[in-house]
GROMACS .gro file of C-alpha atoms in nm:
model
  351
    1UNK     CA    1   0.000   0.000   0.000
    2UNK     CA    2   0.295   0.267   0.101
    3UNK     CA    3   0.458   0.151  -0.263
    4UNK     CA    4   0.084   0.234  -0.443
    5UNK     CA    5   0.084   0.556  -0.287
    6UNK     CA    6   0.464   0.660  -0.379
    7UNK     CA    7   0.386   0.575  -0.721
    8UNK     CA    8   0.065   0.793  -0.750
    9UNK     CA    9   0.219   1.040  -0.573
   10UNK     CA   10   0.529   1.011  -0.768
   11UNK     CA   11   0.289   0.995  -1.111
   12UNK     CA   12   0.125   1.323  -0.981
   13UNK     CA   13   0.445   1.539  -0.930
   14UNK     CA   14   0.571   1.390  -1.303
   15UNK     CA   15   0.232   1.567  -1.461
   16UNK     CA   16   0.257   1.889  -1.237
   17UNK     CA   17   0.675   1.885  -1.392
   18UNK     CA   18   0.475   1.866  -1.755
   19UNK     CA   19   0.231   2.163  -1.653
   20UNK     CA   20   0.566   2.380  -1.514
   21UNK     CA   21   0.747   2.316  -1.800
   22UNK     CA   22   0.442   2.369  -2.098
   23UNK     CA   23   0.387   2.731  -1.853
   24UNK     CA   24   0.815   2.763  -1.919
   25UNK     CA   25   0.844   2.757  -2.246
   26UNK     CA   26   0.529   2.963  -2.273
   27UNK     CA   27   0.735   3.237  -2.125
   28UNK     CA   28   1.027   3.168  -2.340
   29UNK     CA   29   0.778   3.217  -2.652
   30UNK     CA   30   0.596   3.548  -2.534
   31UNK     CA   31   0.886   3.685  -2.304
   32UNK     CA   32   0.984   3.936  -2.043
   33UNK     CA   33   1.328   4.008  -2.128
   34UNK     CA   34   1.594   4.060  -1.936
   35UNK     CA   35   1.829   4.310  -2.081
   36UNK     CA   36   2.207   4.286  -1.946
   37UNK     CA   37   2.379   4.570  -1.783
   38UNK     CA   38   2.664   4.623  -1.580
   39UNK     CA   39   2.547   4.436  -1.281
   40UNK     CA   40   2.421   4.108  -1.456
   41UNK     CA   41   2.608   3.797  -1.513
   42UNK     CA   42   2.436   3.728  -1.851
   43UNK     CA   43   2.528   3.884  -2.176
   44UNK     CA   44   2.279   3.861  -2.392
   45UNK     CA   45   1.904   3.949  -2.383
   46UNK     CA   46   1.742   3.665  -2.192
   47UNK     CA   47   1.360   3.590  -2.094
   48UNK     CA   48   1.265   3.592  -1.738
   49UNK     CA   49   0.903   3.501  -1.536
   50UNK     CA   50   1.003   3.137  -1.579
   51UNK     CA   51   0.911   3.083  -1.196
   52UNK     CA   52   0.515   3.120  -1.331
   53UNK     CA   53   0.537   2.753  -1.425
   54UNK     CA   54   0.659   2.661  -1.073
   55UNK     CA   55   0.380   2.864  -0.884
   56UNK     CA   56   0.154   2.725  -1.141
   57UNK     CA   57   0.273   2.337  -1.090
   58UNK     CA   58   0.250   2.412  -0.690
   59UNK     CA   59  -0.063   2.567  -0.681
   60UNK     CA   60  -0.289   2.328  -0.895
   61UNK     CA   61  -0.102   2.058  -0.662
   62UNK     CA   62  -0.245   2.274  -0.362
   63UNK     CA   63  -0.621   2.259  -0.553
   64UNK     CA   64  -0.570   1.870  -0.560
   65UNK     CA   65  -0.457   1.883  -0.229
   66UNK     CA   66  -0.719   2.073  -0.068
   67UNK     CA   67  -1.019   1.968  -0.242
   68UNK     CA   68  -0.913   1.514  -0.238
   69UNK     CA   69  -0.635   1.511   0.073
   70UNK     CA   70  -0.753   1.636   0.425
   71UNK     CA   71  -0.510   1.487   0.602
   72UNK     CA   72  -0.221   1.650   0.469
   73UNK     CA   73  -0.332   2.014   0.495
   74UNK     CA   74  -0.311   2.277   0.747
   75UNK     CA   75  -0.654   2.384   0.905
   76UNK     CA   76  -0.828   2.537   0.639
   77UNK     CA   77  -0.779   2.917   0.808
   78UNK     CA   78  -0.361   2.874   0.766
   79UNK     CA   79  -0.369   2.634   0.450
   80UNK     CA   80  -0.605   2.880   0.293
   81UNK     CA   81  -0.415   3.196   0.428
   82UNK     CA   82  -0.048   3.042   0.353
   83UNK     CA   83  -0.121   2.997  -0.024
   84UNK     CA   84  -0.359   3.305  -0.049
   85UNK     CA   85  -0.022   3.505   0.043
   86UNK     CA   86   0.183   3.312  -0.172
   87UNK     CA   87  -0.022   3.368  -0.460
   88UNK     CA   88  -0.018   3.722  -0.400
   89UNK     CA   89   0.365   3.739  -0.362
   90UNK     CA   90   0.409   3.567  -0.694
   91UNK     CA   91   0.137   3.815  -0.836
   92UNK     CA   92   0.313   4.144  -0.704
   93UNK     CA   93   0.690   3.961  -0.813
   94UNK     CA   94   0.557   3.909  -1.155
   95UNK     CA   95   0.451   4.271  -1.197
   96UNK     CA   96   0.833   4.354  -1.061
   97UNK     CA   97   0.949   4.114  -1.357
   98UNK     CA   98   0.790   4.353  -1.575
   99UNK     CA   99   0.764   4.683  -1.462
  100UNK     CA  100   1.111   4.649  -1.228
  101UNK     CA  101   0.924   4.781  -0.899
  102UNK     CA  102   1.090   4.984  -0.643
  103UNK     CA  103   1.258   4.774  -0.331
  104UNK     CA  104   1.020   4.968  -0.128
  105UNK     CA  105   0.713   4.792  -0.293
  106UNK     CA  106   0.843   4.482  -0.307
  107UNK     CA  107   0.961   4.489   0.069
  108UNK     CA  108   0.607   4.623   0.184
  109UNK     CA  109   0.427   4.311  -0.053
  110UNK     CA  110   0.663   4.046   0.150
  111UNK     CA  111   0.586   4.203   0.484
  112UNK     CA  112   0.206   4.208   0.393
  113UNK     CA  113   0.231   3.800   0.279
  114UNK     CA  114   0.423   3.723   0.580
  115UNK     CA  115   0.168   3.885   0.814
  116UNK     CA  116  -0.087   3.701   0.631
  117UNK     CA  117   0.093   3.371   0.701
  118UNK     CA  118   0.106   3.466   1.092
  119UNK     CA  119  -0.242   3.622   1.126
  120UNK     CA  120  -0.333   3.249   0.995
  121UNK     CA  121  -0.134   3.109   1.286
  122UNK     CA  122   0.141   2.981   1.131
  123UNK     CA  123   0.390   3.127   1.420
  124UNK     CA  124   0.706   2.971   1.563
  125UNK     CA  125   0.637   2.942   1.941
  126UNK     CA  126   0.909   2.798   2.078
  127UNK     CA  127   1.322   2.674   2.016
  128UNK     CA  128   1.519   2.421   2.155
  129UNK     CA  129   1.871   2.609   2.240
  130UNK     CA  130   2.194   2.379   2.340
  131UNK     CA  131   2.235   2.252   2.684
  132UNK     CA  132   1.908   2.456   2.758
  133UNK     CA  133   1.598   2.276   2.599
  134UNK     CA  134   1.270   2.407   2.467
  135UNK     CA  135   1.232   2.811   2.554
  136UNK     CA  136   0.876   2.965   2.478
  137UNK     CA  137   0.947   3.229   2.289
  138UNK     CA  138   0.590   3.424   2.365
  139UNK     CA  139   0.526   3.734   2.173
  140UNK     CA  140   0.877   3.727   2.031
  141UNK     CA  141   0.707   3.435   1.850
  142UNK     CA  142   0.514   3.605   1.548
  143UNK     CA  143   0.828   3.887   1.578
  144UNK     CA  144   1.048   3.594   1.478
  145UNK     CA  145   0.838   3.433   1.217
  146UNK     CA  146   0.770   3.782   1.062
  147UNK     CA  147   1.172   3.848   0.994
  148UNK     CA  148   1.225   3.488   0.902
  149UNK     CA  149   0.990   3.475   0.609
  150UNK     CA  150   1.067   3.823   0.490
  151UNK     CA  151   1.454   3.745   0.541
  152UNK     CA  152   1.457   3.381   0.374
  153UNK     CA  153   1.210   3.548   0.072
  154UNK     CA  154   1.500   3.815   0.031
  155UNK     CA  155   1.766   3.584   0.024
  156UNK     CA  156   1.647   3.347  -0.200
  157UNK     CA  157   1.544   3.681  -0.447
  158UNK     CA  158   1.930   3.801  -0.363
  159UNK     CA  159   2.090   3.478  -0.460
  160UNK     CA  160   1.917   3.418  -0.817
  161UNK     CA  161   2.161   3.559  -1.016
  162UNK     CA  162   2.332   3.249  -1.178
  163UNK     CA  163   2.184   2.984  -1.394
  164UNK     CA  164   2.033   2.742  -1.218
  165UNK     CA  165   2.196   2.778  -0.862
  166UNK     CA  166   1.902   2.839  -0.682
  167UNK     CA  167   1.644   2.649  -0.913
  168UNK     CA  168   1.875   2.331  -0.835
  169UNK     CA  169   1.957   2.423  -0.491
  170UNK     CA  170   1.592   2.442  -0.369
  171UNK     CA  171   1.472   2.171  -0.550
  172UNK     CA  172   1.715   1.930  -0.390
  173UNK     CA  173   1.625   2.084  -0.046
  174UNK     CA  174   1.269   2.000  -0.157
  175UNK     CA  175   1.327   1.634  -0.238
  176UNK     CA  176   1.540   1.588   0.071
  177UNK     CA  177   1.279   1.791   0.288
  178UNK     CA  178   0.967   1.587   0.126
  179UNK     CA  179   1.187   1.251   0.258
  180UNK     CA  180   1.208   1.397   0.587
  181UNK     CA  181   0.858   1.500   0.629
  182UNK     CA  182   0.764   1.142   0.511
  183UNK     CA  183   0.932   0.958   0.782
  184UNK     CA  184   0.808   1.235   1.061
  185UNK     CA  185   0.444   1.219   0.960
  186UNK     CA  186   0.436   1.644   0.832
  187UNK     CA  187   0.221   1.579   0.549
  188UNK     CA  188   0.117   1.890   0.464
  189UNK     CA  189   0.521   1.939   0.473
  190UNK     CA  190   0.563   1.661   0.259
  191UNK     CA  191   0.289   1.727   0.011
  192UNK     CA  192   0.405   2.076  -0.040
  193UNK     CA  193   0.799   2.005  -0.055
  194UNK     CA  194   0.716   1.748  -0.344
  195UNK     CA  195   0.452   1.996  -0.522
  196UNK     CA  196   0.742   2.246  -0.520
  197UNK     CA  197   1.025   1.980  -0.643
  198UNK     CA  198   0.803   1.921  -0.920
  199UNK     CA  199   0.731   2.263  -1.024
  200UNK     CA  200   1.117   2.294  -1.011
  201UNK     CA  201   1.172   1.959  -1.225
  202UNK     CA  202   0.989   2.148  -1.476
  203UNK     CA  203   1.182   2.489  -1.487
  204UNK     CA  204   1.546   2.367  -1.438
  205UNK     CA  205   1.598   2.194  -1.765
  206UNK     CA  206   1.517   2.540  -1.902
  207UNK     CA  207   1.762   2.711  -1.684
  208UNK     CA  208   2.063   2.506  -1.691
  209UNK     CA  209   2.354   2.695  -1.810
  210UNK     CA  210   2.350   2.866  -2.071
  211UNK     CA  211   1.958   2.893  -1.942
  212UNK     CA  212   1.719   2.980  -2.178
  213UNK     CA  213   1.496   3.125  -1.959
  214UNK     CA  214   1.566   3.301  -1.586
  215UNK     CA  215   1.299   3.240  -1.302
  216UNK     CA  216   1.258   3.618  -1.229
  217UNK     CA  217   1.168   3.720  -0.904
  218UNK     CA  218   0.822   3.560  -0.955
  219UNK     CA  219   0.976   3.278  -0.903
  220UNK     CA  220   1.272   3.321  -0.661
  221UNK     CA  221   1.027   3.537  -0.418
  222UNK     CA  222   0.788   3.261  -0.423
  223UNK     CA  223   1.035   2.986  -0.338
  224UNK     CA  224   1.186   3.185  -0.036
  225UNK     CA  225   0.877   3.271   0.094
  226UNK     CA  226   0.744   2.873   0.067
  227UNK     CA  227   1.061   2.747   0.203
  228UNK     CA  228   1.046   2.989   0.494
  229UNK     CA  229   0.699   2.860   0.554
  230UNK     CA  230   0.763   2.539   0.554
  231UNK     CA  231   1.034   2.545   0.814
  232UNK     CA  232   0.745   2.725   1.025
  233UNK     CA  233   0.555   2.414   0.950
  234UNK     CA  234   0.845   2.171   1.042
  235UNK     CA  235   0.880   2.272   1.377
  236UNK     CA  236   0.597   2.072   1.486
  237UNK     CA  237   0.766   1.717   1.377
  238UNK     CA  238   0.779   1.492   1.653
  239UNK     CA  239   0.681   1.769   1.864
  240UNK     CA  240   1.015   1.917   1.891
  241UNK     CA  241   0.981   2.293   1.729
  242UNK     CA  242   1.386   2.262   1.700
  243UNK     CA  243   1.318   2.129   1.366
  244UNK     CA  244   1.215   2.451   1.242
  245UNK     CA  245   1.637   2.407   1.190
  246UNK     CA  246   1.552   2.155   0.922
  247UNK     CA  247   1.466   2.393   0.636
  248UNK     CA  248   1.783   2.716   0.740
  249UNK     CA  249   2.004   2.397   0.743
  250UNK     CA  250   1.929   2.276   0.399
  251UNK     CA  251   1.952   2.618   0.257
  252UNK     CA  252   2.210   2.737   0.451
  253UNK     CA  253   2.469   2.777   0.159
  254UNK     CA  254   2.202   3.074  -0.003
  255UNK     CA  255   2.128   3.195   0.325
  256UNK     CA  256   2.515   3.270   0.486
  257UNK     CA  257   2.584   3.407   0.135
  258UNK     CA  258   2.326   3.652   0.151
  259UNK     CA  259   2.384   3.745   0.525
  260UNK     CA  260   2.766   3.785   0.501
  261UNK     CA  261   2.706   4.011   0.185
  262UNK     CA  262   2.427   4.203   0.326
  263UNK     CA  263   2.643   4.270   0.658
  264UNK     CA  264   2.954   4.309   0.480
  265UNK     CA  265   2.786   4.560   0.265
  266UNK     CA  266   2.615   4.796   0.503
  267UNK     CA  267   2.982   4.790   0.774
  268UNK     CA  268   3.173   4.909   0.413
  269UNK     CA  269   2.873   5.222   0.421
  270UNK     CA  270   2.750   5.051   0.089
  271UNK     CA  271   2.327   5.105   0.019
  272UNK     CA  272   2.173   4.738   0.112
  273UNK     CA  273   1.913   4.739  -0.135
  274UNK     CA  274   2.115   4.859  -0.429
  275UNK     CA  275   2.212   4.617  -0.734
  276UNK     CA  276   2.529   4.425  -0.727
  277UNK     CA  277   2.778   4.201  -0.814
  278UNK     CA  278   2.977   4.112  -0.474
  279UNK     CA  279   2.797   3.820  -0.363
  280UNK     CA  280   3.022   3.534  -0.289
  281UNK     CA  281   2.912   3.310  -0.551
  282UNK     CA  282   2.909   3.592  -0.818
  283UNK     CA  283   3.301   3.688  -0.722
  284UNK     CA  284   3.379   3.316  -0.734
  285UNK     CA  285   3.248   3.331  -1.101
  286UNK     CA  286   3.409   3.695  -1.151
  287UNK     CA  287   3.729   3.581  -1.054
  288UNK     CA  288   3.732   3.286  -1.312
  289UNK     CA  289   3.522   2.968  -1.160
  290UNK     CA  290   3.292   2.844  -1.430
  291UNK     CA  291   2.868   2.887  -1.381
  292UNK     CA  292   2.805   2.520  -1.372
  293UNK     CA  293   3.093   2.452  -1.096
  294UNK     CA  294   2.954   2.770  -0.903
  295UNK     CA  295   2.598   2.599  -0.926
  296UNK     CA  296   2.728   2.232  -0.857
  297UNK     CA  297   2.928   2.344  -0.547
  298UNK     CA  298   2.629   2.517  -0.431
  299UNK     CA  299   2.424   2.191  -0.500
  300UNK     CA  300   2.671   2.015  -0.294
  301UNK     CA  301   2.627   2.215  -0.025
  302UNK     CA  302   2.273   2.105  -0.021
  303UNK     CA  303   2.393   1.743  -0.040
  304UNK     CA  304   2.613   1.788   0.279
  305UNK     CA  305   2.383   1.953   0.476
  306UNK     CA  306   2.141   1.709   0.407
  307UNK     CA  307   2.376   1.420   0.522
  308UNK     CA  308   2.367   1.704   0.891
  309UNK     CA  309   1.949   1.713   0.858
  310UNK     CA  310   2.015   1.272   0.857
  311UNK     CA  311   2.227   1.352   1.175
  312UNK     CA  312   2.042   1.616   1.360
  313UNK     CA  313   1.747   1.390   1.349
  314UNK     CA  314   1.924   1.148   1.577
  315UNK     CA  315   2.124   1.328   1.771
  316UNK     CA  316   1.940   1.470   2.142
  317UNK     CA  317   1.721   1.755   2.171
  318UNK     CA  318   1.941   1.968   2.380
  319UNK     CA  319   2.235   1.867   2.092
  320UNK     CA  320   2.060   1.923   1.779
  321UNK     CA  321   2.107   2.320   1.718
  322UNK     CA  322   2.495   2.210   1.754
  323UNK     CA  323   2.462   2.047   1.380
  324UNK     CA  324   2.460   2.420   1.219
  325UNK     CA  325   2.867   2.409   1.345
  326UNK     CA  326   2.954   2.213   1.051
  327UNK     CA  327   2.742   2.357   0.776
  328UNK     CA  328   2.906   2.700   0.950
  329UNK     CA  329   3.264   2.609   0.876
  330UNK     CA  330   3.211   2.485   0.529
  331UNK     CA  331   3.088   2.837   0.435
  332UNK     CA  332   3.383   2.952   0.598
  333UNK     CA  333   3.599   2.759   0.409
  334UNK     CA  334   3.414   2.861   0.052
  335UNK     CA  335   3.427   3.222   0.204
  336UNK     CA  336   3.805   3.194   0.182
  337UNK     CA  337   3.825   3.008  -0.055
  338UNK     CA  338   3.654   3.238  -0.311
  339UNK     CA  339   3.822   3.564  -0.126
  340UNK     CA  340   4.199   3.380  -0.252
  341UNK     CA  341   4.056   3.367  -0.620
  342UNK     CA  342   3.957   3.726  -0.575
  343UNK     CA  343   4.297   3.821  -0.464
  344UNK     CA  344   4.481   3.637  -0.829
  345UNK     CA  345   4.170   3.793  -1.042
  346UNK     CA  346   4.251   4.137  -0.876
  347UNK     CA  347   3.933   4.198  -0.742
  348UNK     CA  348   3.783   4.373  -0.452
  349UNK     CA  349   3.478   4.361  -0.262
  350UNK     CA  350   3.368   4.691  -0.414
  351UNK     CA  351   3.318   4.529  -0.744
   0.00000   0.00000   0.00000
């Protein structure tokens, strides 16, 4: 019986992939283009809004879902108000893919979807620290699930600037996330991680290097802000809200990239939200490291801290916050790595 239901489960996600990738190469035929400029790492005129095929995969998955599989939804006020906001983030990032909205607007659209999300009651309540145990966060609850999902949908937005790094990135953290939720009962998790893997399946053949198509911030706004739900969602496995650590562990390449830059950016006087080119993955590239082995380190990344989720599952409560220490020091390591290359390319963190 578990076998039957893989299958049709597995058959469901392949014709969601189809729908992603008919919506794809829609958008390739009638595109927004992307025109290069000084800051991109493309050179010629490129379509973007390929991420409508992976909203469109996830939510037709979420109309199955909600209409034919009770069991793995969220009460119907949070599973209604979670994809409501999602929605309406992809709507407000697909304008942005065409009309190139001000930060302002876009920041104000992520804040309004995340407060969606915890008027719902989809709020982190509580953490596990080490050698304390569980503390109850109280109000600082909704405080911290407000700054994660706007911080995680910012990151993910930051870090789509190479051909399929984040596309591949997040849909590996999907598969590997959809396993986990499996074997700790999260269905909702699990139906939702798959529904977005599939969606993904679709797009990424289109966006391998050189991509044909870029996801656009309809699609890299939408993914963050998912993926910073479901982590929300996570921390009730087993009981134990330390697993919110499940979903910042798997994407914890993207997310130290984006932090270091941001922080680096704003002690150097630079302005946050402006373009640039000074990410860590972009100056690997800059400094002569090709896209596919900037994308495939970033992959394995995922890989590795995947083999830490395998561990952290087993490990003791009070331990488990202790498996971010490797994933920590492997960034480190890149972080050096890529600041060596810099220094025989000639380049500085100023671009």
């Amino acid at each position: 019986m578990l076998l039957d239901a893989v299958l049709r489960h597995l058959a469901f996600a392949f014709l969601l992939a189809l729908l992603s990738a008919a919506a794809v190469r829609a958008m390739i035929a009638w595109p927004i283009l992307d025109h290069p400029n000084a800051r991109s790492s493309h050179v010629r005129p490129t379509p973007r809004g390929g991420g409508v095929g992976i909203v469109l995969a996830f939510v037709a998955g979420m109309a199955a879902l909600y209409l034919g599989a009770h069991h793995a939804r969220l009460p119907p006020p949070q599973f209604l108000g979670v994809i409501g906001a999602a929605v309406a983030i992809a709507a407000v990032s697909l304008w942005d893919d065409v009309a190139d909205l001000r930060f302002a607007v876009k920041l104000a659209a992520q804040a309004a979807a995340a407060l969606v999300a915890v008027a719902s009651g989809l709020v982190l309540d509580r953490l596990a620290l080490p050698w304390i145990g569980e503390v109850h966060l109280g109000w600082l609850g909704p405080v911290i699930t407000l700054f994660w999902i706007v911080g995680c949908t910012n990151a993910l937005n930051f870090m789509d600037g190479l051909d399929s790094l984040v596309g591949g990135s997040v849909f590996l953290a999907a598969v590997i996330l959809c396993i986990v939720a499996a074997g700790q009962g999260g269905w909702f998790v699990y139906a939702a991680s798959l529904l977005l893997a599939a969606g993904l399946a679709g797009f990424i053949p289109f966006n391998l290097h050189p991509a044909r198509i870029f996801m656009g911030d309809v699609g890299s706004q939408f993914l963050g802000f998912m993926m910073a739900v479901l982590a929300v969602a996570a921390a009730e496995f087993a009981g134990a809200s330390v697993s919110f650590l499940i979903v910042p562990l798997l994407l914890f390449g993207l997310l130290f990239d984006a932090a270091f830059t941001l922080a680096r950016r704003a002690l150097m006087g630079e302005r946050v939200a402006a373009a640039h080119r000074t990410h860590l993955y972009q100056m690997a590239q800059r400094s002569g490291m090709g896209v596919r082995a900037v994308a495939a380190i970033h992959w394995g990344f995922v890989l590795f801290h995947g083999a830490l989720v395998a561990l952290f599952l087993h490990l003791p409560s009070g331990m488990k916050p202790l498996v971010v220490l490797p994933a920590i020091a492997v960034q480190v390591a890149w972080m050096l790595h890529v600041r060596r290359l810099m220094r025989r390319a000639g380049l500085t963190w100023r671009g």
